[in-house]
Short mmCIF file of C-alpha atoms in Angstrom, two decimals:
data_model
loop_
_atom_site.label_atom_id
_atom_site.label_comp_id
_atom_site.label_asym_id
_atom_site.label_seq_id
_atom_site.Cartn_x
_atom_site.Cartn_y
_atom_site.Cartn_z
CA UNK K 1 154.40 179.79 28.12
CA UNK K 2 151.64 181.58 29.58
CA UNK K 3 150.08 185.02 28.12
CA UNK K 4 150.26 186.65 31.30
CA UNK K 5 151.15 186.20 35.06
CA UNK K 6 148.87 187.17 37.97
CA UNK K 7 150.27 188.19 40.79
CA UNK K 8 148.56 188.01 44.09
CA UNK K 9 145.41 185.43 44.42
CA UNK K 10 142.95 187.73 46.80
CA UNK K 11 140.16 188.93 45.17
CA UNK K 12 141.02 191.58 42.46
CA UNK K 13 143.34 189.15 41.27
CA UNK K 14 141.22 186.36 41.50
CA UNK K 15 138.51 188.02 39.28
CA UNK K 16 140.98 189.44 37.17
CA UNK K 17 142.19 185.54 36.13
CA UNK K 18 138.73 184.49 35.15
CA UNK K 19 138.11 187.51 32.85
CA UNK K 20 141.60 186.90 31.33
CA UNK K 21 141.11 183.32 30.78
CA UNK K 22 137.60 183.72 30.00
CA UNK K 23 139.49 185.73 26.94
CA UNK K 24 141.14 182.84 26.00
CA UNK K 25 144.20 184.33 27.10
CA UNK K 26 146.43 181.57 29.20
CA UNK K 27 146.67 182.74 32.92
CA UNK K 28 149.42 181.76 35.63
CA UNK K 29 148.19 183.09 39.06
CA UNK K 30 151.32 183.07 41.48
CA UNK K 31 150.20 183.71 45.25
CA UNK K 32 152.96 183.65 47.83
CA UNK K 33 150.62 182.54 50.63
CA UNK K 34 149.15 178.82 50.49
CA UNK K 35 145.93 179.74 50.06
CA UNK K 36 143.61 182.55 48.62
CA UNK K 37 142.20 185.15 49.88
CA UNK K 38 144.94 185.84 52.82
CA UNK K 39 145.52 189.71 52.41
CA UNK K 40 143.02 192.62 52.66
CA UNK K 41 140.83 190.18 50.71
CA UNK K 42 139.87 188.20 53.87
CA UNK K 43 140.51 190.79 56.32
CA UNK K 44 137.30 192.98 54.63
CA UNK K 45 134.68 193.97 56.69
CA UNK K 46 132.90 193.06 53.24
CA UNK K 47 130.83 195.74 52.61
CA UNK K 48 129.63 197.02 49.41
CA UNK K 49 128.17 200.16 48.19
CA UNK K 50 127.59 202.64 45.21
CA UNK K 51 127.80 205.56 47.52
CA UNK K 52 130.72 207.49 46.26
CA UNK K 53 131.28 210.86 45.01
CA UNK K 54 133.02 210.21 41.93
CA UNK K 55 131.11 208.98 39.39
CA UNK K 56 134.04 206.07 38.12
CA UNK K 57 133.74 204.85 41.71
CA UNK K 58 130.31 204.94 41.93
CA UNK K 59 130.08 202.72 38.39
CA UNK K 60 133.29 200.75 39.46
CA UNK K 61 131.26 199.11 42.52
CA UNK K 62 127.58 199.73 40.71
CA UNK K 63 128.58 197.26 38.26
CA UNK K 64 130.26 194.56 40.19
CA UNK K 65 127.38 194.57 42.94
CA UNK K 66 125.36 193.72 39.48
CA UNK K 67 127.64 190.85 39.18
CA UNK K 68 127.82 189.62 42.75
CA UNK K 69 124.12 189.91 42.84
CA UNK K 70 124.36 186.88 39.95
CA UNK K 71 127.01 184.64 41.97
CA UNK K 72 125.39 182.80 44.36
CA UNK K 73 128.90 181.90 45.67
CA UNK K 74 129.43 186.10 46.40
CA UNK K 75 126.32 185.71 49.60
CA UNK K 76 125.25 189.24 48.41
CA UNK K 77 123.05 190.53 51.07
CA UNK K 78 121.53 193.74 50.42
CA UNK K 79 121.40 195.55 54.09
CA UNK K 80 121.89 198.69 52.86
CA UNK K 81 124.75 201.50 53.89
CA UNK K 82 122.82 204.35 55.78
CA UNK K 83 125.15 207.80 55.82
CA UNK K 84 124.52 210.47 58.53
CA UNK K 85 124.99 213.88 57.18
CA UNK K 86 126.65 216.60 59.60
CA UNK K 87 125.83 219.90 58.42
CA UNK K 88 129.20 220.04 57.92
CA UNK K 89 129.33 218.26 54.80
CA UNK K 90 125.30 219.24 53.55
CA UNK K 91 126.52 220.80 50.04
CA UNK K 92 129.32 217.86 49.46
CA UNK K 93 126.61 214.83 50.09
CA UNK K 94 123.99 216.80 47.90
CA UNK K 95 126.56 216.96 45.16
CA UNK K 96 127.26 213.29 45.62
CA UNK K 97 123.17 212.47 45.55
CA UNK K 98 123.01 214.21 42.63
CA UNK K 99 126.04 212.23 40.98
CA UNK K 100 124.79 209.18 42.15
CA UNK K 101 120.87 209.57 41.17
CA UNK K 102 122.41 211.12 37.27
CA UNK K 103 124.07 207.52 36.87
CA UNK K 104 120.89 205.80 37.73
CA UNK K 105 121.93 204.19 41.01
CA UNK K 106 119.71 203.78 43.66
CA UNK K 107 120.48 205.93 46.99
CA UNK K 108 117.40 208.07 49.28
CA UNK K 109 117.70 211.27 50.72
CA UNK K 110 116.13 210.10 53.91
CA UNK K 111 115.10 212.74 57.08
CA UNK K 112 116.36 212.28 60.05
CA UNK K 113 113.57 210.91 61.55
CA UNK K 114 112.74 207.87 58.43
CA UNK K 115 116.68 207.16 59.64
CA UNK K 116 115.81 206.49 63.11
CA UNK K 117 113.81 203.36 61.89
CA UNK K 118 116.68 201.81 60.60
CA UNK K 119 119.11 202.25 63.78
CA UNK K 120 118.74 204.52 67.12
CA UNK K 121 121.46 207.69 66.94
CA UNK K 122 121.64 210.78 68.39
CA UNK K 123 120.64 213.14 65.83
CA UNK K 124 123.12 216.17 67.33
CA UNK K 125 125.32 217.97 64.28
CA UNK K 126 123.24 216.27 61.70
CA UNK K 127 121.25 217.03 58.56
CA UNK K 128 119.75 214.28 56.82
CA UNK K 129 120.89 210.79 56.13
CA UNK K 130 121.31 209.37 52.55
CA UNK K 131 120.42 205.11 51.90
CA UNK K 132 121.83 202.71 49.48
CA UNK K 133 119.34 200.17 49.32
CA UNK K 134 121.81 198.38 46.86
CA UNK K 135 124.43 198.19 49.15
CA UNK K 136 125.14 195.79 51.42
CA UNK K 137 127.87 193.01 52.04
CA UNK K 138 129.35 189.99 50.63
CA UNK K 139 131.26 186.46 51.27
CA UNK K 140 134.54 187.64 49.81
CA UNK K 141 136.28 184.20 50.41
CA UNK K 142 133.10 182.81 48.38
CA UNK K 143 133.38 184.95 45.85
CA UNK K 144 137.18 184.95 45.31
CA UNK K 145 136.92 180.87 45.58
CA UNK K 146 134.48 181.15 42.42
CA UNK K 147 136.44 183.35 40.30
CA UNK K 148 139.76 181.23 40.78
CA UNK K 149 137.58 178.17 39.93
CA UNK K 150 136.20 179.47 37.11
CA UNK K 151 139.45 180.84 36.03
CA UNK K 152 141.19 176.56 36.34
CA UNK K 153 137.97 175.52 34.90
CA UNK K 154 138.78 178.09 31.76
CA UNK K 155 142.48 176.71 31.62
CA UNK K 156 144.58 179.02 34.07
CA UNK K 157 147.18 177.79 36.62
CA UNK K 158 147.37 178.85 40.12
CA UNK K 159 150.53 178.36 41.72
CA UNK K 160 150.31 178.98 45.77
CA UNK K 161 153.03 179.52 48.10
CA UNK K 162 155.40 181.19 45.53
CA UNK K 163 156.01 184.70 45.80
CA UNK K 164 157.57 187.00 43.15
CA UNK K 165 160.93 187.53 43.98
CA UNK K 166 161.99 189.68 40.93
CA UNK K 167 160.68 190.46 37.19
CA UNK K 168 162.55 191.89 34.16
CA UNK K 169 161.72 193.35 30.67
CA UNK K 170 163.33 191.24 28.01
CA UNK K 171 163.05 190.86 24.63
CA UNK K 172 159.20 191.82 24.66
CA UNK K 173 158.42 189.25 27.54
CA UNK K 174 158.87 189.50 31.14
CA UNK K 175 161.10 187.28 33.32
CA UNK K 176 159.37 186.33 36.36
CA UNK K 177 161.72 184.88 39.35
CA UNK K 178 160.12 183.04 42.38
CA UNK K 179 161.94 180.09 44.75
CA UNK K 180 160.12 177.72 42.62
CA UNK K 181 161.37 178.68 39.42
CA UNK K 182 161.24 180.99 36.56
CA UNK K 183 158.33 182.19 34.24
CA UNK K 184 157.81 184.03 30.92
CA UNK K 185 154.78 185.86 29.51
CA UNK K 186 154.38 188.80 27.30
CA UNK K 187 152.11 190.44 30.15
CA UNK K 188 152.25 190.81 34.15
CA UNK K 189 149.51 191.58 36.22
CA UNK K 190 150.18 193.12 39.33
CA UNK K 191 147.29 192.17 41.89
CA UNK K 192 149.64 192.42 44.84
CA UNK K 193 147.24 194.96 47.19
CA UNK K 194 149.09 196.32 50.46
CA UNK K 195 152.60 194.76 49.54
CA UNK K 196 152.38 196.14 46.05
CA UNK K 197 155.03 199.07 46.96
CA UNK K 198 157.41 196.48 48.04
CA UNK K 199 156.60 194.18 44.65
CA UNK K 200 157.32 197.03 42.72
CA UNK K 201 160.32 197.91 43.86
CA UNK K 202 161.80 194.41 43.04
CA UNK K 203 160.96 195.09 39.54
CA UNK K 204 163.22 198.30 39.77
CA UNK K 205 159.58 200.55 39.90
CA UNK K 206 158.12 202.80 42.42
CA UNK K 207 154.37 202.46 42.68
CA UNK K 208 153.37 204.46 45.36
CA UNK K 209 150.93 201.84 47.25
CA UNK K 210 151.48 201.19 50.78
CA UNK K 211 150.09 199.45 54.06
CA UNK K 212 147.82 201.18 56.50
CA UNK K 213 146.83 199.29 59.18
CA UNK K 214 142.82 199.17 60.79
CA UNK K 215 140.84 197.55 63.10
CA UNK K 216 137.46 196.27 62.76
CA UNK K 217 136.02 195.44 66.68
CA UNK K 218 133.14 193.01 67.36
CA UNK K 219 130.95 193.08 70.10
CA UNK K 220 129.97 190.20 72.06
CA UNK K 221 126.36 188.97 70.65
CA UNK K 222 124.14 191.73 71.56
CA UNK K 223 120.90 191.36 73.99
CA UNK K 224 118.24 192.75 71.75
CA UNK K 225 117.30 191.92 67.90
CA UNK K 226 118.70 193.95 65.60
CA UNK K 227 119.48 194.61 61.73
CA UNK K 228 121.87 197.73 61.38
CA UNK K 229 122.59 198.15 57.78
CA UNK K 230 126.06 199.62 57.79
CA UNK K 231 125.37 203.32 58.50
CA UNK K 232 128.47 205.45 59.33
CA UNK K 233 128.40 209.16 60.74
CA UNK K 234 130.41 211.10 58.28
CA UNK K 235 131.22 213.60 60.81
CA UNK K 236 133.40 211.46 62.56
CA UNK K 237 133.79 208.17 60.28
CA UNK K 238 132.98 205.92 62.94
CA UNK K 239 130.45 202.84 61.27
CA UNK K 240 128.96 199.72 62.47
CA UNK K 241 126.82 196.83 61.22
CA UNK K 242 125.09 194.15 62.09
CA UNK K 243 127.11 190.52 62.09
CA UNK K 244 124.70 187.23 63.40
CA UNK K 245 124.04 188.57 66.97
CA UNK K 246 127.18 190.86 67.07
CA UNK K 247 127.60 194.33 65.59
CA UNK K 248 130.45 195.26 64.38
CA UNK K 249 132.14 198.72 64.62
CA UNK K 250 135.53 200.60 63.62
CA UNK K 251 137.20 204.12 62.79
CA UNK K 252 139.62 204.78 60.63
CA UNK K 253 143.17 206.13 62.59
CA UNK K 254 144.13 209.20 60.40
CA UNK K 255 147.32 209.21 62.80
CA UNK K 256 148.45 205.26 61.97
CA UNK K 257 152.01 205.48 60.44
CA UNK K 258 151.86 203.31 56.95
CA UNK K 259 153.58 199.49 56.99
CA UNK K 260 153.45 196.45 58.28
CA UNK K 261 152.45 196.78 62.00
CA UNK K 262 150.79 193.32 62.98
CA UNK K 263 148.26 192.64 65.71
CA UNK K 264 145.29 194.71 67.47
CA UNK K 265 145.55 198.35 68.35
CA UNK K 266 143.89 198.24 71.71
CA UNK K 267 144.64 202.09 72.54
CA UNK K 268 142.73 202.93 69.42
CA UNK K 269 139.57 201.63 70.28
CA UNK K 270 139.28 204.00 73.15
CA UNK K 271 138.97 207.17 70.80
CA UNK K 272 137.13 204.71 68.32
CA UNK K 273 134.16 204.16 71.08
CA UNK K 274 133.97 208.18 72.02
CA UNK K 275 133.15 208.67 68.27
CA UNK K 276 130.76 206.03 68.52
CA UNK K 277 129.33 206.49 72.20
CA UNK K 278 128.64 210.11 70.96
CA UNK K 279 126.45 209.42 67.82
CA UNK K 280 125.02 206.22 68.87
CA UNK K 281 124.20 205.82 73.14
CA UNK K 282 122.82 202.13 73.15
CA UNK K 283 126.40 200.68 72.56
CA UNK K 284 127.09 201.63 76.05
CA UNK K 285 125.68 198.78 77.21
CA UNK K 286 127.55 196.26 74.67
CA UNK K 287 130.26 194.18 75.84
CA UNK K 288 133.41 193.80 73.65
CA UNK K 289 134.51 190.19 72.45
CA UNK K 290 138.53 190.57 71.74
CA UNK K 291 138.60 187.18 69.86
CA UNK K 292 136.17 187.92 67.91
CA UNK K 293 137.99 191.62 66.67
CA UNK K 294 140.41 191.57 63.89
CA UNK K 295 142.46 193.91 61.93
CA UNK K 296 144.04 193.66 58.16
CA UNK K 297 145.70 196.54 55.78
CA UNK K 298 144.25 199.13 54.17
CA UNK K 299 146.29 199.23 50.43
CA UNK K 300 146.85 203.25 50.15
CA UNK K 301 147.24 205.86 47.26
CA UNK K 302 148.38 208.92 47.64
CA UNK K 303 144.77 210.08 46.26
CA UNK K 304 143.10 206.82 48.18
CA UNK K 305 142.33 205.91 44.87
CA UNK K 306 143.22 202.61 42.97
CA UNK K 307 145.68 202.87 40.35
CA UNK K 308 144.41 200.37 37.00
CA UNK K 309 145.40 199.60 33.93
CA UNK K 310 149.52 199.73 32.43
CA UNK K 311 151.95 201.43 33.81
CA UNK K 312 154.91 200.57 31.44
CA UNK K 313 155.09 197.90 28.23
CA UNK K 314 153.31 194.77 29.42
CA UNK K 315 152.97 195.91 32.94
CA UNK K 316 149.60 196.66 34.63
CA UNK K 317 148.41 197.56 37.96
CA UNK K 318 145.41 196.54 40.02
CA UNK K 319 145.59 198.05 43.49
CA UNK K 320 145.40 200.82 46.02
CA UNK K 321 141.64 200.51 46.81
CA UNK K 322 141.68 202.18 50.03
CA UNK K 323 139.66 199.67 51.79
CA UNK K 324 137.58 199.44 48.55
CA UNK K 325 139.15 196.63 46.63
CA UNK K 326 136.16 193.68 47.50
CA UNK K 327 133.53 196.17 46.63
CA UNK K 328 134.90 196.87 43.08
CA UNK K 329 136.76 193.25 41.80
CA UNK K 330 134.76 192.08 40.30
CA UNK K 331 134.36 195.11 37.30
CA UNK K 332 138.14 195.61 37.80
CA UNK K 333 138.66 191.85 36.65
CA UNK K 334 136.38 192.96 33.48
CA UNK K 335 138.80 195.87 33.17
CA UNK K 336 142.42 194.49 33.66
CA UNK K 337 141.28 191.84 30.47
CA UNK K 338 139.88 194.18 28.15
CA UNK K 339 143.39 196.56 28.72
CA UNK K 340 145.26 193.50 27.96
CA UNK K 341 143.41 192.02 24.75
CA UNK K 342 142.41 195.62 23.52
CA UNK K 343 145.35 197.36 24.66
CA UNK K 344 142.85 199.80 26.65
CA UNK K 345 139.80 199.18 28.94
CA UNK K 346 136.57 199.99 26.77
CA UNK K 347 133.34 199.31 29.22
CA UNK K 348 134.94 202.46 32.01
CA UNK K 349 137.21 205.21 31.41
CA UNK K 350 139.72 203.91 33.53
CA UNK K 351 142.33 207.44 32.88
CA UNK K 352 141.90 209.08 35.87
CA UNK K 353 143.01 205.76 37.61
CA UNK K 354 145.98 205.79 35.55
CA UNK K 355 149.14 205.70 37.55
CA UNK K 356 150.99 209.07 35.44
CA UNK K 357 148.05 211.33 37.53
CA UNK K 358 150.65 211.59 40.48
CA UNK K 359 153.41 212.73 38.19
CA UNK K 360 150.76 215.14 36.30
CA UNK K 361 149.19 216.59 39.59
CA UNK K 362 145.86 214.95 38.48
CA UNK K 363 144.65 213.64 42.02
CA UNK K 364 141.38 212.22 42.21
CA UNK K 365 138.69 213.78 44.99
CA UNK K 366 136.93 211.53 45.96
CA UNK K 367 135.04 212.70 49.23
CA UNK K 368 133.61 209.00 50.07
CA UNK K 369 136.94 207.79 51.70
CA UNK K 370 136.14 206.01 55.32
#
């Protein structure tokens, strides 16, 4: 019988496993695709960055950058996340500098002009620009492909193609259903990202997660060199990067209705390219490649904040990044196995992730949602 089950094989769980079994706990990881990595996980634009206001989400990603910068698997590449300030939101990003630079991570106050150097925008509406030099991206099929080997290599079993279908309390253990069979273990983890609303509700629970859809749209390879860290204009949350010869470029719909719409939202990138035509001229000239454009789900909290740790006896949660979940695995996996062998997390504060803030009116601000 295995300590605890893992549900959902994408990245949070994935890293999760391997700190669990690296515990010496024994791990069954049940993934209802055939393969890992199939949600939000490989759907990331895969960007990485410390530059949050809140100072758990700021250490959340600070420390598992740290980590991906040690996994050669993770292809860390450090091209920076450049911010453009509208005046606007002046006070808010100082307050966030000075968060970030009283933790000791590294982000610059840069003018507007030292900004220009790194990628040509119109500098209309804005005040300064702030740089994570420590930010960047990441292979998050590599990475999640490590931490699942690492977690077999440790002992732990990873079933694919067998989704939970239900999950009860009894006698101190929990009953896990799938088509396959049936499972018991004293512990379930709950890894399940954008589905993990519907998951919960087959256990009898509401865990208010749900599915947001959002595009990411690629250009076709671009005419001119270029090497755009990912810089996104806070006044309208439009962002693009460099990819190879393509850039990539995307704007969250505050109108999308949450669940499971499939396929590209053409009309979207119409209001997505007046954002972006505004703030930055030379993609005028760019031609779009459809094929090359994807979209995925966007796992959603009421806050836009994850909710961690146990939410009844022998039941945690690990989801509801808001787009964030890649950037902050990896010290979530550290997490998820210290709550389970130490009955609380001990290296982060993990409370105001806790699932009861909802009920207690205890919402998390944090102002670096995109």
């Amino acid at each position: 019988m295995p300590d605890i089950v893992v549900v959902g094989a994408g990245i949070v769980g994935a890293a999760s496993a391997f700190r669990l079994a690296e515990a010496g706990l024994r791990v069954l990881v049940l993934e209802k695709e055939a393969t890992f990595a199939q949600g939000s996980t490989g759907r990331s634009a895969a960007g990485v960055r410390v530059q949050f206001s809140e100072p758990w989400n700021i250490l959340l990603s600070y420390h598992s950058i740290l980590e991906y910068q040690r996994i050669p698997e993770a292809g860390y590449r450090p091209i920076g996340y450049l911010f453009l300030v509208p005046e606007a939101l002046r006070e808010v990003q100082e307050e966030a500098l000075a968060t970030q630079r009283a933790l000791g991570v590294p982000v610059e106050k840069l003018t507007l002009e030292a900004a220009q150097a790194l990628v040509p925008f119109r500098e209309e509406g804005l005040a300064y620009a702030t740089f994570g030099p420590m930010d960047g991206i990441i292979d998050p099929h590599g990475v999640t492909a490590y931490y699942l080997r690492e977690a077999r290599r440790l002992g732990a079993e990873v079933r694919f193609s067998e989704p939970l279908l239900g999950a009860q309390r009894k006698g101190g253990v929990w009953w896990v259903v799938t088509p396959k069979g049936r499972y018991e273990a004293p512990f379930l983890l709950l890894c399940t990202g954008a589905w993990t609303g519907e998951v919960g509700r087959r256990l009898g629970l509401e865990i208010p997660i749900h599915p947001v859809r959002r595009m990411v749209y690629a250009t076709a390879p671009v005419p001119f060199p270029h090497a755009f860290p990912l810089t996104i204009d806070l006044a309208t949350g439009f962002y693009l990067r460099s990819e190879g010869p393509r850039v990539l470029l995307g704007r969250s719909n505050p109108a999308e209705p949450p669940g499971f719409a499939e396929g590209m939202d053409w009309e979207w990138l119409g209001p997505t390219l007046e954002a972006g035509l505004f703030r930055f001229p030379f993609l005028e000239g760019l031609a779009l490649d459809r094929k090359a454009s994807w979209w995925g789900y966007y796992e959603v909290t009421p806050d836009h904040n994850p909710i961690l740790g146990f939410v009844e006896e022998g039941l945690l949660v690990a989801a509801g990044f808001s787009g964030h979940g890649v950037q902050q695995a990896a010290m979530v996996g550290r997490l998820m196995a210290e709550e389970v062998v130490h009955g609380k997390a001990r290296s982060l504060d993990i409370t105001p992730f806790r699932l009861g803030r909802f009920r207690e009116g205890r919402f998390l601000k944090e102002k670096g949602i995109v």
